[in-house]
Amino acid sequence: MTVLDPRMVLGAYAVGVFPMADHRQADSVYWVEPKRRAILPLDGFHLSRSLKKTIVADRFRVTADTAFEAVIRLCAEGAIDRPETWISGQIETAFTALHRLGYAHSVECWEGERLVGGLYGLALGRAFFGESMVSRERDASKVALAWLVARLRVGGFTLLDCQFQTDHLASLGAIEISRAAYLGLLSGAVAGAVEGALAAGAGDAALSAPGVSSGAPGDFFALDGASATATVASPPDGKVIAQLLGQTS
């Protein structure tokens, strides 16, 4: 099986292209650049009354980057409505490497010690590329996405890429834009973000510094200390998330 170079993956995302596979056991990937791109405006998340109630009640314990490998494996599992996956072992390996380098992140939803949903994606500059989300309990993926949007807003991100539009994403506020419009947003969000990493001969040392950018990069973890008054930062509760999502820029 050919190994996907993390540097190649970052470079592809920086120009609007991403990898997919035909199935879980596929030994190759193909590169996709949709003519129409789904994005979720960070000030346009649709927080329904029922979802707000679920978030405020803290029905799920929500964490970030505590179980990245478990989330990507859960996303890759077959389900009744989706028996096959585009997340091949090759893609999983590449994103696991990018997670260890500080670029790929996950949001997890738990019931007790059981992982019941979440999502993962790639952060580059001020852009976050949502890859996949999963739910094993009702509303778990919606809660994960709500927390992601709040996290990105607090962290100074400007673009949340959802790749392909679905009815589910549309109900949460995602919209479709043209490839040209997307590339304009992308250019501003990732300007200079991987300049050093993509330089000829750059190795893992360069890749280990996501902050290398000509503009201030997004801070995926800003939310964890945004409302903390104690010396030790901790994630906010659901009430804070609901308040953040209710604010408009």
PDB file of C-alpha atoms in Angstrom:
ATOM      1  CA  MET A   1       0.000   0.000   0.000  1.00  0.00           C
ATOM      2  CA  THR A   2       1.363   3.414  -0.990  1.00  0.00           C
ATOM      3  CA  VAL A   3       1.866   5.753   1.954  1.00  0.00           C
ATOM      4  CA  LEU A   4       0.309   9.209   1.735  1.00  0.00           C
ATOM      5  CA  ASP A   5       2.927  11.837   2.534  1.00  0.00           C
ATOM      6  CA  PRO A   6       1.502  14.289   5.140  1.00  0.00           C
ATOM      7  CA  ARG A   7       3.266  17.109   3.268  1.00  0.00           C
ATOM      8  CA  MET A   8       1.414  16.168   0.091  1.00  0.00           C
ATOM      9  CA  VAL A   9      -1.912  16.074   1.942  1.00  0.00           C
ATOM     10  CA  LEU A  10      -1.374  19.536   3.433  1.00  0.00           C
ATOM     11  CA  GLY A  11      -0.395  20.920   0.052  1.00  0.00           C
ATOM     12  CA  ALA A  12      -3.514  19.465  -1.540  1.00  0.00           C
ATOM     13  CA  TYR A  13      -5.849  20.992   1.041  1.00  0.00           C
ATOM     14  CA  ALA A  14      -4.116  24.346   0.662  1.00  0.00           C
ATOM     15  CA  VAL A  15      -5.210  24.461  -2.986  1.00  0.00           C
ATOM     16  CA  GLY A  16      -8.707  23.026  -2.505  1.00  0.00           C
ATOM     17  CA  VAL A  17      -8.127  19.319  -3.218  1.00  0.00           C
ATOM     18  CA  PHE A  18      -8.661  16.381  -0.872  1.00  0.00           C
ATOM     19  CA  PRO A  19      -8.178  12.580  -0.996  1.00  0.00           C
ATOM     20  CA  MET A  20     -10.870   9.889  -1.013  1.00  0.00           C
ATOM     21  CA  ALA A  21     -10.864   6.133  -1.564  1.00  0.00           C
ATOM     22  CA  ASP A  22     -13.363   3.762  -3.142  1.00  0.00           C
ATOM     23  CA  HIS A  23     -13.626   1.590  -0.035  1.00  0.00           C
ATOM     24  CA  ARG A  24     -11.998   0.744   3.289  1.00  0.00           C
ATOM     25  CA  GLN A  25      -9.515  -1.761   1.816  1.00  0.00           C
ATOM     26  CA  ALA A  26      -8.561   0.346  -1.220  1.00  0.00           C
ATOM     27  CA  ASP A  27      -4.804   0.529  -1.793  1.00  0.00           C
ATOM     28  CA  SER A  28      -4.952   3.858  -3.625  1.00  0.00           C
ATOM     29  CA  VAL A  29      -6.711   7.218  -3.340  1.00  0.00           C
ATOM     30  CA  TYR A  30      -8.067   9.708  -5.828  1.00  0.00           C
ATOM     31  CA  TRP A  31      -8.018  13.481  -5.473  1.00  0.00           C
ATOM     32  CA  VAL A  32     -11.239  15.466  -5.481  1.00  0.00           C
ATOM     33  CA  GLU A  33     -11.974  19.115  -6.264  1.00  0.00           C
ATOM     34  CA  PRO A  34     -15.778  19.609  -6.318  1.00  0.00           C
ATOM     35  CA  LYS A  35     -17.304  22.117  -8.723  1.00  0.00           C
ATOM     36  CA  ARG A  36     -19.662  23.128  -5.917  1.00  0.00           C
ATOM     37  CA  ARG A  37     -18.292  23.257  -2.374  1.00  0.00           C
ATOM     38  CA  ALA A  38     -20.196  23.076   0.891  1.00  0.00           C
ATOM     39  CA  ILE A  39     -19.109  25.398   3.673  1.00  0.00           C
ATOM     40  CA  LEU A  40     -20.692  26.257   6.991  1.00  0.00           C
ATOM     41  CA  PRO A  41     -20.434  30.003   7.726  1.00  0.00           C
ATOM     42  CA  LEU A  42     -19.232  30.236  11.311  1.00  0.00           C
ATOM     43  CA  ASP A  43     -21.842  32.878  12.126  1.00  0.00           C
ATOM     44  CA  GLY A  44     -24.588  30.914  10.390  1.00  0.00           C
ATOM     45  CA  PHE A  45     -24.912  27.710  12.424  1.00  0.00           C
ATOM     46  CA  HIS A  46     -28.598  26.785  12.821  1.00  0.00           C
ATOM     47  CA  LEU A  47     -29.116  26.061  16.507  1.00  0.00           C
ATOM     48  CA  SER A  48     -32.598  24.574  16.726  1.00  0.00           C
ATOM     49  CA  ARG A  49     -34.562  24.726  19.945  1.00  0.00           C
ATOM     50  CA  SER A  50     -34.248  20.985  20.477  1.00  0.00           C
ATOM     51  CA  LEU A  51     -30.496  20.925  19.800  1.00  0.00           C
ATOM     52  CA  LYS A  52     -29.957  23.881  22.119  1.00  0.00           C
ATOM     53  CA  LYS A  53     -31.829  22.010  24.836  1.00  0.00           C
ATOM     54  CA  THR A  54     -29.599  18.968  24.340  1.00  0.00           C
ATOM     55  CA  ILE A  55     -26.434  21.075  24.479  1.00  0.00           C
ATOM     56  CA  VAL A  56     -27.465  23.099  27.525  1.00  0.00           C
ATOM     57  CA  ALA A  57     -28.420  19.900  29.374  1.00  0.00           C
ATOM     58  CA  ASP A  58     -24.910  18.519  28.742  1.00  0.00           C
ATOM     59  CA  ARG A  59     -26.433  15.262  27.566  1.00  0.00           C
ATOM     60  CA  PHE A  60     -23.050  14.259  26.186  1.00  0.00           C
ATOM     61  CA  ARG A  61     -19.616  14.852  27.644  1.00  0.00           C
ATOM     62  CA  VAL A  62     -17.717  16.608  24.870  1.00  0.00           C
ATOM     63  CA  THR A  63     -13.942  16.555  24.508  1.00  0.00           C
ATOM     64  CA  ALA A  64     -11.390  17.471  21.866  1.00  0.00           C
ATOM     65  CA  ASP A  65      -8.350  15.506  20.724  1.00  0.00           C
ATOM     66  CA  THR A  66      -8.674  12.924  23.491  1.00  0.00           C
ATOM     67  CA  ALA A  67      -9.545   9.990  21.206  1.00  0.00           C
ATOM     68  CA  PHE A  68      -8.613  10.964  17.647  1.00  0.00           C
ATOM     69  CA  GLU A  69      -7.790   7.449  16.480  1.00  0.00           C
ATOM     70  CA  ALA A  70     -11.015   6.062  17.960  1.00  0.00           C
ATOM     71  CA  VAL A  71     -13.061   8.764  16.217  1.00  0.00           C
ATOM     72  CA  ILE A  72     -11.551   8.146  12.786  1.00  0.00           C
ATOM     73  CA  ARG A  73     -12.088   4.395  13.206  1.00  0.00           C
ATOM     74  CA  LEU A  74     -15.707   4.981  14.232  1.00  0.00           C
ATOM     75  CA  CYS A  75     -16.216   7.230  11.204  1.00  0.00           C
ATOM     76  CA  ALA A  76     -14.794   4.477   8.996  1.00  0.00           C
ATOM     77  CA  GLU A  77     -17.170   1.801  10.283  1.00  0.00           C
ATOM     78  CA  GLY A  78     -19.997   0.727   8.034  1.00  0.00           C
ATOM     79  CA  ALA A  79     -23.561   1.579   9.004  1.00  0.00           C
ATOM     80  CA  ILE A  80     -27.036   0.628   7.781  1.00  0.00           C
ATOM     81  CA  ASP A  81     -27.349   3.836   5.769  1.00  0.00           C
ATOM     82  CA  ARG A  82     -23.689   3.754   4.662  1.00  0.00           C
ATOM     83  CA  PRO A  83     -22.333   0.203   4.301  1.00  0.00           C
ATOM     84  CA  GLU A  84     -19.087   1.356   2.673  1.00  0.00           C
ATOM     85  CA  THR A  85     -16.654   4.145   3.559  1.00  0.00           C
ATOM     86  CA  TRP A  86     -14.221   6.355   1.654  1.00  0.00           C
ATOM     87  CA  ILE A  87     -11.826   6.341   4.644  1.00  0.00           C
ATOM     88  CA  SER A  88      -9.254   3.754   3.627  1.00  0.00           C
ATOM     89  CA  GLY A  89      -6.425   2.525   5.805  1.00  0.00           C
ATOM     90  CA  GLN A  90      -4.107   4.773   3.795  1.00  0.00           C
ATOM     91  CA  ILE A  91      -6.166   7.867   4.612  1.00  0.00           C
ATOM     92  CA  GLU A  92      -6.497   6.843   8.257  1.00  0.00           C
ATOM     93  CA  THR A  93      -2.727   6.443   8.553  1.00  0.00           C
ATOM     94  CA  ALA A  94      -2.069   9.841   6.953  1.00  0.00           C
ATOM     95  CA  PHE A  95      -4.523  11.663   9.206  1.00  0.00           C
ATOM     96  CA  THR A  96      -3.241   9.908  12.300  1.00  0.00           C
ATOM     97  CA  ALA A  97       0.227  11.180  11.398  1.00  0.00           C
ATOM     98  CA  LEU A  98      -1.170  14.691  10.832  1.00  0.00           C
ATOM     99  CA  HIS A  99      -2.875  14.526  14.212  1.00  0.00           C
ATOM    100  CA  ARG A 100       0.423  13.695  15.885  1.00  0.00           C
ATOM    101  CA  LEU A 101       1.970  16.647  14.073  1.00  0.00           C
ATOM    102  CA  GLY A 102      -0.740  18.992  15.377  1.00  0.00           C
ATOM    103  CA  TYR A 103      -2.771  19.512  12.197  1.00  0.00           C
ATOM    104  CA  ALA A 104      -5.640  17.016  12.448  1.00  0.00           C
ATOM    105  CA  HIS A 105      -8.141  17.268  15.309  1.00  0.00           C
ATOM    106  CA  SER A 106     -11.198  15.522  16.645  1.00  0.00           C
ATOM    107  CA  VAL A 107     -14.247  16.348  18.745  1.00  0.00           C
ATOM    108  CA  GLU A 108     -15.691  13.481  20.755  1.00  0.00           C
ATOM    109  CA  CYS A 109     -19.106  12.895  22.363  1.00  0.00           C
ATOM    110  CA  TRP A 110     -19.304  10.444  25.258  1.00  0.00           C
ATOM    111  CA  GLU A 111     -21.960   8.737  27.308  1.00  0.00           C
ATOM    112  CA  GLY A 112     -20.029   7.720  30.370  1.00  0.00           C
ATOM    113  CA  GLU A 113     -16.908   6.032  28.997  1.00  0.00           C
ATOM    114  CA  ARG A 114     -18.565   5.068  25.690  1.00  0.00           C
ATOM    115  CA  LEU A 115     -17.703   7.031  22.569  1.00  0.00           C
ATOM    116  CA  VAL A 116     -21.066   7.673  20.892  1.00  0.00           C
ATOM    117  CA  GLY A 117     -20.184  10.215  18.224  1.00  0.00           C
ATOM    118  CA  GLY A 118     -17.842  12.870  17.011  1.00  0.00           C
ATOM    119  CA  LEU A 119     -15.986  14.269  14.050  1.00  0.00           C
ATOM    120  CA  TYR A 120     -12.498  14.873  12.779  1.00  0.00           C
ATOM    121  CA  GLY A 121     -10.810  17.194  10.337  1.00  0.00           C
ATOM    122  CA  LEU A 122      -7.742  19.185   9.409  1.00  0.00           C
ATOM    123  CA  ALA A 123      -6.784  22.654  10.657  1.00  0.00           C
ATOM    124  CA  LEU A 124      -4.557  24.736   8.414  1.00  0.00           C
ATOM    125  CA  GLY A 125      -4.067  28.450   8.981  1.00  0.00           C
ATOM    126  CA  ARG A 126      -7.534  29.804   9.739  1.00  0.00           C
ATOM    127  CA  ALA A 127      -9.335  27.059   7.820  1.00  0.00           C
ATOM    128  CA  PHE A 128     -10.794  23.848   9.195  1.00  0.00           C
ATOM    129  CA  PHE A 129     -11.562  21.063   6.735  1.00  0.00           C
ATOM    130  CA  GLY A 130     -14.266  18.824   8.147  1.00  0.00           C
ATOM    131  CA  GLU A 131     -13.638  15.252   7.029  1.00  0.00           C
ATOM    132  CA  SER A 132     -16.299  13.050   8.582  1.00  0.00           C
ATOM    133  CA  MET A 133     -18.702  12.925  11.492  1.00  0.00           C
ATOM    134  CA  VAL A 134     -20.470  10.011  13.117  1.00  0.00           C
ATOM    135  CA  SER A 135     -23.309   9.373  15.538  1.00  0.00           C
ATOM    136  CA  ARG A 136     -24.129   6.240  17.479  1.00  0.00           C
ATOM    137  CA  GLU A 137     -26.705   8.020  19.641  1.00  0.00           C
ATOM    138  CA  ARG A 138     -29.280  10.557  18.507  1.00  0.00           C
ATOM    139  CA  ASP A 139     -27.881  14.071  17.985  1.00  0.00           C
ATOM    140  CA  ALA A 140     -24.309  13.136  18.931  1.00  0.00           C
ATOM    141  CA  SER A 141     -22.857  14.298  15.596  1.00  0.00           C
ATOM    142  CA  LYS A 142     -24.931  17.506  15.730  1.00  0.00           C
ATOM    143  CA  VAL A 143     -23.607  18.258  19.205  1.00  0.00           C
ATOM    144  CA  ALA A 144     -20.040  17.593  18.032  1.00  0.00           C
ATOM    145  CA  LEU A 145     -20.500  19.969  15.097  1.00  0.00           C
ATOM    146  CA  ALA A 146     -21.986  22.647  17.360  1.00  0.00           C
ATOM    147  CA  TRP A 147     -18.987  22.416  19.662  1.00  0.00           C
ATOM    148  CA  LEU A 148     -16.654  22.539  16.655  1.00  0.00           C
ATOM    149  CA  VAL A 149     -18.285  25.720  15.342  1.00  0.00           C
ATOM    150  CA  ALA A 150     -18.014  27.360  18.772  1.00  0.00           C
ATOM    151  CA  ARG A 151     -14.383  26.249  19.011  1.00  0.00           C
ATOM    152  CA  LEU A 152     -13.542  27.656  15.591  1.00  0.00           C
ATOM    153  CA  ARG A 153     -15.295  30.967  16.283  1.00  0.00           C
ATOM    154  CA  VAL A 154     -13.405  31.485  19.539  1.00  0.00           C
ATOM    155  CA  GLY A 155     -10.153  30.354  17.922  1.00  0.00           C
ATOM    156  CA  GLY A 156     -10.252  32.937  15.127  1.00  0.00           C
ATOM    157  CA  PHE A 157     -10.946  30.602  12.208  1.00  0.00           C
ATOM    158  CA  THR A 158     -12.618  32.035   9.113  1.00  0.00           C
ATOM    159  CA  LEU A 159     -13.526  28.963   7.037  1.00  0.00           C
ATOM    160  CA  LEU A 160     -15.250  25.668   7.844  1.00  0.00           C
ATOM    161  CA  ASP A 161     -15.142  23.443   4.766  1.00  0.00           C
ATOM    162  CA  CYS A 162     -17.763  20.662   4.631  1.00  0.00           C
ATOM    163  CA  GLN A 163     -16.743  19.383   1.175  1.00  0.00           C
ATOM    164  CA  PHE A 164     -20.110  18.075  -0.117  1.00  0.00           C
ATOM    165  CA  GLN A 165     -23.569  19.424   0.703  1.00  0.00           C
ATOM    166  CA  THR A 166     -26.087  17.069   2.329  1.00  0.00           C
ATOM    167  CA  ASP A 167     -29.582  17.629   3.680  1.00  0.00           C
ATOM    168  CA  HIS A 168     -28.210  17.021   7.170  1.00  0.00           C
ATOM    169  CA  LEU A 169     -25.535  19.708   6.801  1.00  0.00           C
ATOM    170  CA  ALA A 170     -27.976  22.116   5.151  1.00  0.00           C
ATOM    171  CA  SER A 171     -30.296  21.793   8.152  1.00  0.00           C
ATOM    172  CA  LEU A 172     -27.402  22.960  10.326  1.00  0.00           C
ATOM    173  CA  GLY A 173     -26.566  25.986   8.180  1.00  0.00           C
ATOM    174  CA  ALA A 174     -24.211  24.719   5.485  1.00  0.00           C
ATOM    175  CA  ILE A 175     -24.413  26.387   2.079  1.00  0.00           C
ATOM    176  CA  GLU A 176     -23.024  25.598  -1.353  1.00  0.00           C
ATOM    177  CA  ILE A 177     -20.725  27.980  -3.173  1.00  0.00           C
ATOM    178  CA  SER A 178     -18.864  27.833  -6.482  1.00  0.00           C
ATOM    179  CA  ARG A 179     -15.325  26.518  -6.769  1.00  0.00           C
ATOM    180  CA  ALA A 180     -14.081  30.027  -7.573  1.00  0.00           C
ATOM    181  CA  ALA A 181     -15.782  31.535  -4.524  1.00  0.00           C
ATOM    182  CA  TYR A 182     -14.410  28.751  -2.342  1.00  0.00           C
ATOM    183  CA  LEU A 183     -10.868  29.222  -3.595  1.00  0.00           C
ATOM    184  CA  GLY A 184     -11.111  32.926  -2.768  1.00  0.00           C
ATOM    185  CA  LEU A 185     -12.097  32.142   0.827  1.00  0.00           C
ATOM    186  CA  LEU A 186      -9.482  29.402   1.051  1.00  0.00           C
ATOM    187  CA  SER A 187      -6.673  31.625  -0.183  1.00  0.00           C
ATOM    188  CA  GLY A 188      -7.275  34.141   2.568  1.00  0.00           C
ATOM    189  CA  ALA A 189      -7.638  31.462   5.241  1.00  0.00           C
ATOM    190  CA  VAL A 190      -4.465  29.479   4.501  1.00  0.00           C
ATOM    191  CA  ALA A 191      -2.164  32.210   3.193  1.00  0.00           C
ATOM    192  CA  GLY A 192       1.381  31.179   4.100  1.00  0.00           C
ATOM    193  CA  ALA A 193       0.229  28.446   6.462  1.00  0.00           C
ATOM    194  CA  VAL A 194       2.390  25.685   5.020  1.00  0.00           C
ATOM    195  CA  GLU A 195       5.052  27.740   3.283  1.00  0.00           C
ATOM    196  CA  GLY A 196       7.881  26.280   5.296  1.00  0.00           C
ATOM    197  CA  ALA A 197       6.485  22.761   5.397  1.00  0.00           C
ATOM    198  CA  LEU A 198       6.107  22.583   1.627  1.00  0.00           C
ATOM    199  CA  ALA A 199       9.565  23.939   0.884  1.00  0.00           C
ATOM    200  CA  ALA A 200      11.816  21.564  -0.998  1.00  0.00           C
ATOM    201  CA  GLY A 201      13.512  19.194   1.395  1.00  0.00           C
ATOM    202  CA  ALA A 202      11.445  20.185   4.415  1.00  0.00           C
ATOM    203  CA  GLY A 203      11.029  17.300   6.824  1.00  0.00           C
ATOM    204  CA  ASP A 204       8.915  16.428   9.834  1.00  0.00           C
ATOM    205  CA  ALA A 205      10.541  19.188  11.893  1.00  0.00           C
ATOM    206  CA  ALA A 206       8.955  21.785   9.636  1.00  0.00           C
ATOM    207  CA  LEU A 207       5.635  19.944   9.627  1.00  0.00           C
ATOM    208  CA  SER A 208       5.533  19.952  13.420  1.00  0.00           C
ATOM    209  CA  ALA A 209       4.911  23.704  13.530  1.00  0.00           C
ATOM    210  CA  PRO A 210       1.342  24.508  12.402  1.00  0.00           C
ATOM    211  CA  GLY A 211       1.836  28.094  13.519  1.00  0.00           C
ATOM    212  CA  VAL A 212       4.200  28.902  10.640  1.00  0.00           C
ATOM    213  CA  SER A 213       2.056  31.421   8.770  1.00  0.00           C
ATOM    214  CA  SER A 214       2.129  34.890   7.295  1.00  0.00           C
ATOM    215  CA  GLY A 215      -1.047  35.645   9.273  1.00  0.00           C
ATOM    216  CA  ALA A 216      -2.215  34.635  12.731  1.00  0.00           C
ATOM    217  CA  PRO A 217      -3.355  30.998  12.498  1.00  0.00           C
ATOM    218  CA  GLY A 218      -6.507  29.738  14.148  1.00  0.00           C
ATOM    219  CA  ASP A 219      -6.190  28.388  17.682  1.00  0.00           C
ATOM    220  CA  PHE A 220      -8.128  25.130  17.939  1.00  0.00           C
ATOM    221  CA  PHE A 221      -7.761  25.085  21.727  1.00  0.00           C
ATOM    222  CA  ALA A 222      -8.662  28.705  22.543  1.00  0.00           C
ATOM    223  CA  LEU A 223     -12.133  27.632  23.663  1.00  0.00           C
ATOM    224  CA  ASP A 224     -10.740  25.523  26.480  1.00  0.00           C
ATOM    225  CA  GLY A 225      -9.512  28.592  28.319  1.00  0.00           C
ATOM    226  CA  ALA A 226     -11.837  31.269  26.926  1.00  0.00           C
ATOM    227  CA  SER A 227     -14.204  31.313  29.872  1.00  0.00           C
ATOM    228  CA  ALA A 228     -11.938  29.913  32.553  1.00  0.00           C
ATOM    229  CA  THR A 229     -11.384  32.119  35.608  1.00  0.00           C
ATOM    230  CA  ALA A 230      -9.178  29.572  37.347  1.00  0.00           C
ATOM    231  CA  THR A 231      -5.495  29.137  36.599  1.00  0.00           C
ATOM    232  CA  VAL A 232      -6.184  25.766  34.944  1.00  0.00           C
ATOM    233  CA  ALA A 233      -8.132  26.026  31.707  1.00  0.00           C
ATOM    234  CA  SER A 234     -11.003  23.631  31.072  1.00  0.00           C
ATOM    235  CA  PRO A 235     -13.660  23.229  28.395  1.00  0.00           C
ATOM    236  CA  PRO A 236     -16.828  25.265  29.015  1.00  0.00           C
ATOM    237  CA  ASP A 237     -20.193  23.683  29.681  1.00  0.00           C
ATOM    238  CA  GLY A 238     -23.093  23.452  27.281  1.00  0.00           C
ATOM    239  CA  LYS A 239     -24.637  26.735  28.401  1.00  0.00           C
ATOM    240  CA  VAL A 240     -21.532  28.610  27.267  1.00  0.00           C
ATOM    241  CA  ILE A 241     -21.553  26.794  23.923  1.00  0.00           C
ATOM    242  CA  ALA A 242     -25.209  27.693  23.347  1.00  0.00           C
ATOM    243  CA  GLN A 243     -24.471  31.343  24.196  1.00  0.00           C
ATOM    244  CA  LEU A 244     -21.530  31.430  21.773  1.00  0.00           C
ATOM    245  CA  LEU A 245     -23.631  29.965  18.987  1.00  0.00           C
ATOM    246  CA  GLY A 246     -26.370  32.484  19.659  1.00  0.00           C
ATOM    247  CA  GLN A 247     -24.018  35.385  19.083  1.00  0.00           C
ATOM    248  CA  THR A 248     -23.622  36.912  15.638  1.00  0.00           C
ATOM    249  CA  SER A 249     -20.526  38.619  14.376  1.00  0.00           C
TER     250      SER A 249
END
